[in-house]
Coordinates of C-alpha atoms and ligand atoms in Angstrom, one line a residue:
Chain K
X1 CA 0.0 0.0 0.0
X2 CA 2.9 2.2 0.9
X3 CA 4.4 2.3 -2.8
X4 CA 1.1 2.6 -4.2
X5 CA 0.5 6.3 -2.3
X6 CA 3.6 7.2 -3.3
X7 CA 3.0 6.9 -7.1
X8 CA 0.0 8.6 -6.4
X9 CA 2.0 11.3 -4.6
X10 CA 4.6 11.1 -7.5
X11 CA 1.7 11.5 -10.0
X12 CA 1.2 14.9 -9.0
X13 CA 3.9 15.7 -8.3
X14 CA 4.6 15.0 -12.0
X15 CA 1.5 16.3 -13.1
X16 CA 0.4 13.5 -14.6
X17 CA -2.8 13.5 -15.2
X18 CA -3.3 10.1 -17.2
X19 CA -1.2 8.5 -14.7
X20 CA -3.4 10.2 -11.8
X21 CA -7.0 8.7 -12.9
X22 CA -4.9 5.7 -13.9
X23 CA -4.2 5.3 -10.0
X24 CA -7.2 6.1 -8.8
X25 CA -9.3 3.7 -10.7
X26 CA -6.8 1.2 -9.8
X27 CA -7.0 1.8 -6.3
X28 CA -11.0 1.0 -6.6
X29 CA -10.1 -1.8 -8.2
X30 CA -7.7 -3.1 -5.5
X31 CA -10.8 -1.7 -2.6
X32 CA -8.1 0.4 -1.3
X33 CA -9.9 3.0 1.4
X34 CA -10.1 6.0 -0.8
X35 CA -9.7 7.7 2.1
X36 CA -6.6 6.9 2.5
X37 CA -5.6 7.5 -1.1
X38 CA -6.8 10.5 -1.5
X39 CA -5.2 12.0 2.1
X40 CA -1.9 10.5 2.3
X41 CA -1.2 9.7 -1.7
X42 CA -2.8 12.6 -3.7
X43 CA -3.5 15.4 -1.1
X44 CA 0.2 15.1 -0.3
X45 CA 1.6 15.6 -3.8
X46 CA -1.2 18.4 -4.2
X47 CA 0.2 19.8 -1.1
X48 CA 4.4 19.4 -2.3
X49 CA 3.2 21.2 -5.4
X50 CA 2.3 24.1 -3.8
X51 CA 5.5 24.5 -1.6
X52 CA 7.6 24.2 -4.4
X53 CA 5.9 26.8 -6.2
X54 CA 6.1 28.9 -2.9
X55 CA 9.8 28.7 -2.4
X56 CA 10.6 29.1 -6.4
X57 CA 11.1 25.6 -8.1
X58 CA 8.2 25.4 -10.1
X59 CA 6.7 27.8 -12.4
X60 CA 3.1 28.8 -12.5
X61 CA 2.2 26.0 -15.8
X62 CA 3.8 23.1 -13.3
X63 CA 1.8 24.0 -10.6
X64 CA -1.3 24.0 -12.7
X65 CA 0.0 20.7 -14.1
X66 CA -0.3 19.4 -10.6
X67 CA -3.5 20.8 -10.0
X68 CA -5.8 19.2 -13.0
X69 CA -3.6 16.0 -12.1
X70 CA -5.4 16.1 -8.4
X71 CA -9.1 17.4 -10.0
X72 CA -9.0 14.6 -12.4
X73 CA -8.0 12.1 -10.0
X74 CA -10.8 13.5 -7.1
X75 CA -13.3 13.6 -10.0
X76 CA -12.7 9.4 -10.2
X77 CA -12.5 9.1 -6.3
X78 CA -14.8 11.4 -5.1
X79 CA -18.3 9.3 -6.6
X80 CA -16.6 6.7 -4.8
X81 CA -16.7 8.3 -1.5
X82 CA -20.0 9.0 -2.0
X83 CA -21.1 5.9 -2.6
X84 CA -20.3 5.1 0.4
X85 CA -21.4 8.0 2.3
X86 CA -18.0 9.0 3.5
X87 CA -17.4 12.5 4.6
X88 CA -13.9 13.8 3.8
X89 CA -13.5 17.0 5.7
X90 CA -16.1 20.0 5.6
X91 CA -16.3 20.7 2.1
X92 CA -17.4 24.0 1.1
X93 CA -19.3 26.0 -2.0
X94 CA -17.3 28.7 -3.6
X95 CA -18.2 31.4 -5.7
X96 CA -16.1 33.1 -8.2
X97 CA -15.2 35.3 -11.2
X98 CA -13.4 38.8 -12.4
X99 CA -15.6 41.8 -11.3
X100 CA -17.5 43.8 -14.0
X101 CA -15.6 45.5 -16.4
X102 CA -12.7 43.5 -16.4
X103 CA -12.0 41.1 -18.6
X104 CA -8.8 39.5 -17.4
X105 CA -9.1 35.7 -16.9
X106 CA -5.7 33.4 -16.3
X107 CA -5.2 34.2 -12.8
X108 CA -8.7 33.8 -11.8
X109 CA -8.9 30.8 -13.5
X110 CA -5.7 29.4 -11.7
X111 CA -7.1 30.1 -8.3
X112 CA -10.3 28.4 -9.1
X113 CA -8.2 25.4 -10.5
X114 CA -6.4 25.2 -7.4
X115 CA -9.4 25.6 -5.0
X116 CA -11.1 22.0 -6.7
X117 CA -7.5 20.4 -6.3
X118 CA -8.0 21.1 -2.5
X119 CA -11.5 19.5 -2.7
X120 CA -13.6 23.1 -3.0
X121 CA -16.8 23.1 -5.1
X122 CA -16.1 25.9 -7.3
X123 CA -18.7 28.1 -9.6
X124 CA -17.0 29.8 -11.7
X125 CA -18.8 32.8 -13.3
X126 CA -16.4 33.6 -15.9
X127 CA -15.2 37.1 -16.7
X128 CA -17.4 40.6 -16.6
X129 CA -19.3 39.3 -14.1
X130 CA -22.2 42.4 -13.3
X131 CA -22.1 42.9 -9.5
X132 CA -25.8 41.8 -8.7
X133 CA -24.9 38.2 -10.7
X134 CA -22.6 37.9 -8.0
X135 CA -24.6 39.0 -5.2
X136 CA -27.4 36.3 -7.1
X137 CA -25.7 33.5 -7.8
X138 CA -24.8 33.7 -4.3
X139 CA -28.1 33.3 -2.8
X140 CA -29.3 31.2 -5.7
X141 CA -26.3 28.7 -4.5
X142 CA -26.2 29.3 -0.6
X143 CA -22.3 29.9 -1.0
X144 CA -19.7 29.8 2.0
X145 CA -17.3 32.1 -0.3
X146 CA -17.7 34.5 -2.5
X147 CA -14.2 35.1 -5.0
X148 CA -13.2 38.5 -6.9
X149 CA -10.5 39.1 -9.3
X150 CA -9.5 42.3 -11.0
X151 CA -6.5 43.1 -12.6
X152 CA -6.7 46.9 -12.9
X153 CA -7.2 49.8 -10.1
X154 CA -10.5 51.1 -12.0
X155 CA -12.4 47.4 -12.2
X156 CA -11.4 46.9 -8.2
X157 CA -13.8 49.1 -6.9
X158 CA -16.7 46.8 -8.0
X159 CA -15.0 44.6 -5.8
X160 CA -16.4 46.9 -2.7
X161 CA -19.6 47.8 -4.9
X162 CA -20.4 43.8 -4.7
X163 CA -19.8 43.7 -0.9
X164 CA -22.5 46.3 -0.1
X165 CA -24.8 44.8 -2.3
X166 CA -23.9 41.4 -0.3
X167 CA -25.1 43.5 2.8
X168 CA -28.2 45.2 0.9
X169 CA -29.2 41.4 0.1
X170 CA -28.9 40.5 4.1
X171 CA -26.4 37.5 2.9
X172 CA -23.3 39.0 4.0
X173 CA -22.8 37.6 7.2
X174 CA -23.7 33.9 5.2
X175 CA -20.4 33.9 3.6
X176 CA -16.9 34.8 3.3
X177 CA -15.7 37.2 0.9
X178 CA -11.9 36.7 -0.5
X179 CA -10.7 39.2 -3.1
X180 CA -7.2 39.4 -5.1
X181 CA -5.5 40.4 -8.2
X182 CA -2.6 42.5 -9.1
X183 CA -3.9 45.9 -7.7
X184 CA -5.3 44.5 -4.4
X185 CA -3.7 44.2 -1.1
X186 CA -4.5 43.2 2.4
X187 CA -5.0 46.8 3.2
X188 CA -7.4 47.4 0.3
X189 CA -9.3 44.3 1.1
X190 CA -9.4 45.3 4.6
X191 CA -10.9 49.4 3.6
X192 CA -13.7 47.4 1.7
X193 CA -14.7 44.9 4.4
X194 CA -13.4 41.8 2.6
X195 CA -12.3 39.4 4.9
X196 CA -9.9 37.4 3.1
X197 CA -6.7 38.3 0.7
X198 CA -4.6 36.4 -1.1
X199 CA -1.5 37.2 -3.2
X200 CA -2.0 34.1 -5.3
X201 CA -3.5 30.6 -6.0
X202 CA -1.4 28.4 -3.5
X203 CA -2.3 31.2 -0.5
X204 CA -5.8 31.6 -1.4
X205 CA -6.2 28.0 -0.9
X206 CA -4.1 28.4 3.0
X207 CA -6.7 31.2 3.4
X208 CA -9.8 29.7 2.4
X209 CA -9.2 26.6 4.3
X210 CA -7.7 28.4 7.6
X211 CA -11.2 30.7 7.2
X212 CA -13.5 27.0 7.4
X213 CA -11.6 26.2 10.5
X214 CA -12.8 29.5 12.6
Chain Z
X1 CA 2.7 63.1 -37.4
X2 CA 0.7 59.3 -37.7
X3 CA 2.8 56.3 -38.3
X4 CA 0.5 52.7 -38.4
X5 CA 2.2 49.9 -38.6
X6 CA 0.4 47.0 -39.5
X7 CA 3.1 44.4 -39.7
X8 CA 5.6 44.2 -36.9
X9 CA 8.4 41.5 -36.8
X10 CA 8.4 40.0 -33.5
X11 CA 11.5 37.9 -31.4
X12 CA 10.1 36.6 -28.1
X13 CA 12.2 36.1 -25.4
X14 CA 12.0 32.8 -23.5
X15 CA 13.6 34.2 -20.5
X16 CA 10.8 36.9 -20.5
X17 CA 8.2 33.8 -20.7
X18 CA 9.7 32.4 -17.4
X19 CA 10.0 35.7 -15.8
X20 CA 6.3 36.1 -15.8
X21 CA 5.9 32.6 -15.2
X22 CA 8.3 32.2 -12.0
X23 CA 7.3 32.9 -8.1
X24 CA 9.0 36.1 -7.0
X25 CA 11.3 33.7 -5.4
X26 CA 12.3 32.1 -8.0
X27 CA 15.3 29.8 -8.0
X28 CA 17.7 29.5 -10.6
X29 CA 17.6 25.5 -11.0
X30 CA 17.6 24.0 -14.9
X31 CA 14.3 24.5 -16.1
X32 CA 12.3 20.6 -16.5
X33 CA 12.4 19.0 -19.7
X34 CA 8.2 18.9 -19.1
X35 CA 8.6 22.5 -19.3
X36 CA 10.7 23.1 -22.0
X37 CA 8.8 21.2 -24.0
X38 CA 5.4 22.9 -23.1
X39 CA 7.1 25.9 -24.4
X40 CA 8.4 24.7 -27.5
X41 CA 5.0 23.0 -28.2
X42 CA 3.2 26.4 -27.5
X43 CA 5.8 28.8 -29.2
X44 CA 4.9 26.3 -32.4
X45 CA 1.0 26.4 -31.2
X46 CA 1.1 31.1 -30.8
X47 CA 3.2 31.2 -34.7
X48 CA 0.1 32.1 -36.6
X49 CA -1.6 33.9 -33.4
X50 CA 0.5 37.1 -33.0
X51 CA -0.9 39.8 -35.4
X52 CA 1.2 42.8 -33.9
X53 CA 0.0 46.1 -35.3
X54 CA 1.2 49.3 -33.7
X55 CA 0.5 53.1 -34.2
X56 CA 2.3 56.5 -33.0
X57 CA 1.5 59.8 -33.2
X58 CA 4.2 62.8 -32.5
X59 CA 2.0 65.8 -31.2
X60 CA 3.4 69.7 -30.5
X61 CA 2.7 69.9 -26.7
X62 CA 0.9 73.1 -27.3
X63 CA -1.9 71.3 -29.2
X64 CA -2.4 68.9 -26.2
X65 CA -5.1 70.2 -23.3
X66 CA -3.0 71.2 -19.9
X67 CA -2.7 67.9 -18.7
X68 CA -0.8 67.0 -15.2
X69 CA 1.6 64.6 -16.6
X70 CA 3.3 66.9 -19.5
X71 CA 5.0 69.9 -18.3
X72 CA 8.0 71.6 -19.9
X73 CA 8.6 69.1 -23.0
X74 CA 8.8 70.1 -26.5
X75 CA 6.6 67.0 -28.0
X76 CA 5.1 63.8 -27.1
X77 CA 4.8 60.8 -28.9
X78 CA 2.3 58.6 -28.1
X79 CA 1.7 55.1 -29.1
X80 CA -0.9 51.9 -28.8
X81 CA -0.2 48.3 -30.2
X82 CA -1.9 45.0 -29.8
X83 CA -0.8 41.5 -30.8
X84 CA -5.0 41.2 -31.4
X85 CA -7.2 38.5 -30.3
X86 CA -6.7 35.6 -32.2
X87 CA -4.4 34.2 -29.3
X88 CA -6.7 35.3 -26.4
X89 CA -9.1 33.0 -27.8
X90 CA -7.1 30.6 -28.4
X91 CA -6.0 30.7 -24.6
X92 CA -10.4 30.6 -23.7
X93 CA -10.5 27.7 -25.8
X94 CA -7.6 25.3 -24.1
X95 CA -9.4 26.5 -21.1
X96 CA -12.4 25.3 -21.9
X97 CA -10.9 22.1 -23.1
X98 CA -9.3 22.0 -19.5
X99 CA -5.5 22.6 -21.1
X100 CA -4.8 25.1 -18.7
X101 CA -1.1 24.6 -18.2
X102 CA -0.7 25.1 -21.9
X103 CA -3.4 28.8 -21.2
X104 CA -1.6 29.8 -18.9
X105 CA 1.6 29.7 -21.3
X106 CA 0.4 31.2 -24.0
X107 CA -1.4 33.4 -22.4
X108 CA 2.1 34.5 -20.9
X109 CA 3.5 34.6 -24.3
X110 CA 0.6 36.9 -25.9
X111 CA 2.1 38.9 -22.7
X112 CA 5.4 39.1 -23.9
X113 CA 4.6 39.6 -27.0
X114 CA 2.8 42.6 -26.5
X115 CA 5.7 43.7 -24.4
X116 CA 7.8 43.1 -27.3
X117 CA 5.4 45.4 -29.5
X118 CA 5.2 48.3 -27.8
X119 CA 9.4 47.8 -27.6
X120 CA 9.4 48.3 -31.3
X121 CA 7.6 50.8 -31.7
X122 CA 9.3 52.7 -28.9
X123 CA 12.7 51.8 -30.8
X124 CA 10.4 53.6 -33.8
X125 CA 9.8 57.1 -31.7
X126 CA 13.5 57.0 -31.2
X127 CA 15.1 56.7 -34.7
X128 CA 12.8 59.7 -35.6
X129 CA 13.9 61.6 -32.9
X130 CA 17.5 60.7 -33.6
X131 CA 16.7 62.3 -37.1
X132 CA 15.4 64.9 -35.5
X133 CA 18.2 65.4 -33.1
X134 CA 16.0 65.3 -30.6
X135 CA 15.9 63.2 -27.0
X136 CA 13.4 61.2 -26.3
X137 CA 12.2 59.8 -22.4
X138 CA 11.6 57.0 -21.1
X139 CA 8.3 55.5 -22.2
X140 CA 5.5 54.8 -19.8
X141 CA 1.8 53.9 -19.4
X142 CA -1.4 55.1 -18.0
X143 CA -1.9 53.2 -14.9
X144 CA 1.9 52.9 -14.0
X145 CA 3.5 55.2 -11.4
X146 CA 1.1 58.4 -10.6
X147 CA 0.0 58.5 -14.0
X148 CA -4.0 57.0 -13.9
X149 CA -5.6 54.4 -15.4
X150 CA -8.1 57.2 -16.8
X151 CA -5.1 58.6 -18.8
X152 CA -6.2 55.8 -21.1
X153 CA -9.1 58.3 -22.1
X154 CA -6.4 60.5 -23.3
X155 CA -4.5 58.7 -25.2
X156 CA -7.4 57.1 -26.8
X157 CA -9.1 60.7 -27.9
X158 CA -6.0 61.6 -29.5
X159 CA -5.3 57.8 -31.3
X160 CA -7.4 56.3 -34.0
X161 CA -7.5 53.4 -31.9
X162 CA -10.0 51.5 -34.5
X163 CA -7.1 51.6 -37.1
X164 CA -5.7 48.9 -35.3
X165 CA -8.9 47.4 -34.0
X166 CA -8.2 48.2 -30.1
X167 CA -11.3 49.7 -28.0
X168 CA -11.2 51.0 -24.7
X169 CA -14.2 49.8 -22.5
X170 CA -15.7 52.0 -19.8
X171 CA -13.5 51.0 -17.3
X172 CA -10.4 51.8 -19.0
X173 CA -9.7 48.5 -20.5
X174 CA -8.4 48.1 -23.6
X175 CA -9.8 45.2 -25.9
X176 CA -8.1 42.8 -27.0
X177 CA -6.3 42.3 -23.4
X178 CA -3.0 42.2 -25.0
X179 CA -2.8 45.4 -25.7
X180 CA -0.2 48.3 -24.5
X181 CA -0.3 52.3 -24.9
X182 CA 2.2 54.4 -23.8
X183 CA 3.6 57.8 -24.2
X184 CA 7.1 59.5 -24.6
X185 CA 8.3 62.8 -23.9
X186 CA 10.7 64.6 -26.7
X187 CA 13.1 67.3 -26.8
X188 CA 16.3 68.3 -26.3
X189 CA 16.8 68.1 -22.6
X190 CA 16.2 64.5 -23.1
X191 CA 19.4 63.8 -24.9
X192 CA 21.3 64.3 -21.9
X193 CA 19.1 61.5 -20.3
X194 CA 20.4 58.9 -22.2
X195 CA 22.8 57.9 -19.7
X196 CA 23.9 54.7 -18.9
X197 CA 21.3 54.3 -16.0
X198 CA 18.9 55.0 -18.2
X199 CA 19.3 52.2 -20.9
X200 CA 20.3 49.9 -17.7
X201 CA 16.2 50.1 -16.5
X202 CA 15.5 50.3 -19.9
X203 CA 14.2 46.6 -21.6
X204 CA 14.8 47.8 -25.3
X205 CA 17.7 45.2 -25.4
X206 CA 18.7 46.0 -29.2
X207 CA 18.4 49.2 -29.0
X208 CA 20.8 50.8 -31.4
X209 CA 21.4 54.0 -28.6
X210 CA 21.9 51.3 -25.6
X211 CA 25.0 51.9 -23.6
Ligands
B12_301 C1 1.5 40.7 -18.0 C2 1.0 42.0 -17.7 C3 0.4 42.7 -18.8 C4 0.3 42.1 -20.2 C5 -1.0 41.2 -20.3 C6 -2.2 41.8 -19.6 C7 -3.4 40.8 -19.7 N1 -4.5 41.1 -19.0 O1 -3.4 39.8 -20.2 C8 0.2 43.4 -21.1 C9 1.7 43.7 -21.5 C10 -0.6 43.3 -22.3 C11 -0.3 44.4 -20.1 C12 -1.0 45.6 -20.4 C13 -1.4 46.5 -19.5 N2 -1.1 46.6 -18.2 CO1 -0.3 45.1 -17.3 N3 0.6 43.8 -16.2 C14 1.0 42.6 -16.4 C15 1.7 42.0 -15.2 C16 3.2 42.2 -15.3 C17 1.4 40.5 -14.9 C18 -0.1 40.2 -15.0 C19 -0.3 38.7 -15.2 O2 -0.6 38.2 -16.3 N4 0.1 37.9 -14.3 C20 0.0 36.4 -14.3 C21 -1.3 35.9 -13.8 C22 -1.3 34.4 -13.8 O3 -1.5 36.4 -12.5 P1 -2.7 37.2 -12.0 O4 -3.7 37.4 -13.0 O5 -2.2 38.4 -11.3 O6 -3.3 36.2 -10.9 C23 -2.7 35.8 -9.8 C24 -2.9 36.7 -8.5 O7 -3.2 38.0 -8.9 C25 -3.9 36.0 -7.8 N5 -5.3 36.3 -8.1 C26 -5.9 36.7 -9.2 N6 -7.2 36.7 -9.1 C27 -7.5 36.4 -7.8 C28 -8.8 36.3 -7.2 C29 -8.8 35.9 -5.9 C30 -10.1 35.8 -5.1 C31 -7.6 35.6 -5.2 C32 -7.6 35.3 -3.8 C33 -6.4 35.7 -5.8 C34 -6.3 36.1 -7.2 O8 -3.7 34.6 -8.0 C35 -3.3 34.5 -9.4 C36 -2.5 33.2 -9.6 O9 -1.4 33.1 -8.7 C37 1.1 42.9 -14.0 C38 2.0 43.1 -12.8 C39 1.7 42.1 -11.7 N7 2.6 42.1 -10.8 O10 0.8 41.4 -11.7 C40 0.8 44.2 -14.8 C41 -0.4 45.2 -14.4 C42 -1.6 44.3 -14.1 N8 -0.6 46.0 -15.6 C43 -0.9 47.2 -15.3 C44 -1.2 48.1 -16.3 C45 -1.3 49.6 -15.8 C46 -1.4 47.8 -17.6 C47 -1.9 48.7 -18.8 C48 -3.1 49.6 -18.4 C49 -0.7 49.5 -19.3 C50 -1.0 50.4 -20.5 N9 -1.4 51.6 -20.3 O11 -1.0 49.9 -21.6 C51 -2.3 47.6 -19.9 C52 -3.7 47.2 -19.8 C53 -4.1 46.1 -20.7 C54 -5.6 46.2 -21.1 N10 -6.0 45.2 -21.8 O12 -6.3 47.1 -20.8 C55 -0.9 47.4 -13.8 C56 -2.3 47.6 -13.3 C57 -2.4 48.6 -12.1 C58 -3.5 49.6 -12.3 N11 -3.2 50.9 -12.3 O13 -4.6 49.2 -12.5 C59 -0.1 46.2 -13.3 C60 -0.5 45.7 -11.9 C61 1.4 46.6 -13.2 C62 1.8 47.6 -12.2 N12 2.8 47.4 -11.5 O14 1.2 48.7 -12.0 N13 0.0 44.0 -18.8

């Protein structure tokens, strides 16, 4: 069993993606707790992606390599677990998109990747998203986080514009809201009453994870 | 003065690729064979993609309205370029078709590419000021330093934009995304700038005036 989670840990770590769902249907095959395989095989190498990124190894493609490696291998587990009415860890809906106006959409779409590696149930609304489909969707969905990207100083302030109409739609204290992009800080995400910030895709998954625990 | 150009040759620079692409803390290990050939593969993939088209315009400072940013110069140039949108869609597509290691790389290239426009045609601004014997600045952008983002609404009245199929959204946006304008500021107090400090922060690598 040992070697078998650490090709699944390798897997990732390669970002494999054939190799990945390969593994994980094998592990069905074999009955191995999928538990187990997800936790201490795949959420590991998902995990040693993520450092490396963070102290300067791997660039930005193999860290999304790793990423759709892990989604593709939850995406064979994950029915599984369900199957069996097993209950990972508190898993969580998420919200996200680029604010209105903006049009950018790489680094919103890495963060989103990222967020379904770590087991997150993502809606992504794309780019230009008007503030009230945000505020919507939300209610619509019953989200625990709502997501904002915007790359330029002029398309942030519909990052605030959304928050208030969070509050307007009494849903604001329902959910978290995490915003980020190149313009944004802590500080600005603190003067808008956001109350998460991340700088990028591996923190914003440390942040959103670290905000389910409290 | 007006000068389109709608065919720019275009070199992109790998390292400029990995720059973009590296955490700020990056390491300098040898770069994966994985990755190398992602880039190769997508340099092949972005060939027919890039459709750089530039413009500049050299304008007497008196015609321009008092604005805060020009003070004292004798003219400005200013410019707007786009590598257009073919390869933004492109980068949508693999999205969609959940290739987003590959997006993410082009869509760093398209970066660089544009980069790599708006370096020509600042290399353009300075040959005719060289003619001219003229200096020219340092070129920068709306939205960079304390110039705002709704300097793009300048730039933009002045430019015939649609020339080169570029439109500026409400929020100051400019469509296709990779897309650059800029402005330089000429005369002859600017000849004494072009110091060595100046080329050193300066990423016009073959530039004929470098030092
Ligand atoms: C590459 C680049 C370009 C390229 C491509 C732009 C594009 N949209 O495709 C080119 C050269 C074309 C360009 C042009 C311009 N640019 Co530019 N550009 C950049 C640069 C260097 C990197 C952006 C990038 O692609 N990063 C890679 C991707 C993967 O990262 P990302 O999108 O930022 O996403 C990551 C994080 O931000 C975070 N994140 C993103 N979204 C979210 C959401 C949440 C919820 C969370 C938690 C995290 C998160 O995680 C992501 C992954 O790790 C930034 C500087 C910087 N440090 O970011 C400036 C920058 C964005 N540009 C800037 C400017 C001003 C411009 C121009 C207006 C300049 C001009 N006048 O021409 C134009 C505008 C273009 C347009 N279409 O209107 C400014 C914007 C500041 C401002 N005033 O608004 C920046 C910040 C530079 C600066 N130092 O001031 N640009």
């Amino acid at each position: 069993m040992q070697d078998f989670l650490e090709k699944c840990f390798e897997s990732i770590l390669q970002g494999d993606k054939e190799g990945a769902v390969k593994l994980a249907k094998e592990s069905i095959e074999l009955q191995y707790d999928p538990l187990k395989v997800i936790d201490e095989g795949f959420v590991k190498g998902v995990k040693r992606v993520g450092e490396l990124w963070e102290e300067g190894t791997y660039f930005l493609p193999e860290l999304v390599l790793g990423a759709e490696a892990m989604k593709a291998a939850l995406s064979v587990l994950q029915p599984i677990l369900l199957k069996k009415n097993i209950q990972r860890e508190k898993t969580s809906k998420l919200l996200i998109g680029t604010v209105q106006g903006d049009i950018h959409d790489i680094g919103k779409t890495i963060v989103a990747t990222m967020l379904q590696a770590h087991g997150f149930e993502v809606i992504d609304l794309g780019v230009d998203v008007p503030n009230h489909a945000f505020v919507q969707k939300a209610k619509e969905q019953k989200v625990d986080f709502v997501c904002m990207s915007s790359l330029l100083t002029t398309t942030m302030q519909n990052q605030a514009k959304v928050i208030e109409e969070l509050a307007k739609a009494k849903i604001r204290e329902n959910l978290k809201v995490m915003v980020g992009g190149a313009p944004t800080s802590q500080d600005w995400a603190k003067q808008i009453g956001a109350d998460l910030y991340a700088e990028n895709a591996v923190e914003a998954v440390n942040v959103a994870k670290s905000a389910l625990q409290h | 003065m007006l000068k389109i150009l709608k065919k720019i040759d275009l070199t992109i620079d790998e390292e400029e690729i990995l720059r973009l692409l590296a955490h700020h803390k990056r390491k300098e290990e040898t770069i994966k064979t994985k990755l190398l050939n992602l880039i190769k593969e997508t340099k092949a993939l972005s060939k027919d993609m890039l459709h750089p088209q530039g413009m500049f315009k050299i304008v007497d400072k008196m015609a321009l309205k008092e604005g805060p940013y020009f003070r004292g110069e004798d003219m400005i140039a200013l410019g707007l370029c786009t590598i257009g949108d073919e390869l933004e869609n492109k980068v949508s597509q693999l999205n969609q078709q959940g290739k987003l290691a590959q997006a993410v790389m082009l869509d760093a290239m398209g970066s660089v590419a544009a980069e790599s426009t708006a370096d020509f045609l600042n290399l353009q601004v300075c040959q005719w000021c060289q003619k001219k014997g003229l200096g020219s600045s340092q070129r920068f952008s709306p939205g960079y330093g304390d110039w705002s983002l709704e300097g793009q609404r300048f730039i933009f009245s002045l430019l015939p934009a649609e020339r080169i199929r570029v439109k500026l959204n409400p929020s100051c946006m400019m469509i296709p995304r990779k897309s650059v304008s800029f402005a330089i500021k000429i005369g002859e107090e600017f000849k004494s700038l072009k110091t060595k400090k100046i080329c050193e922060t300066c990423n016009l690598k073959n530039c004929p005036y470098r030092k």
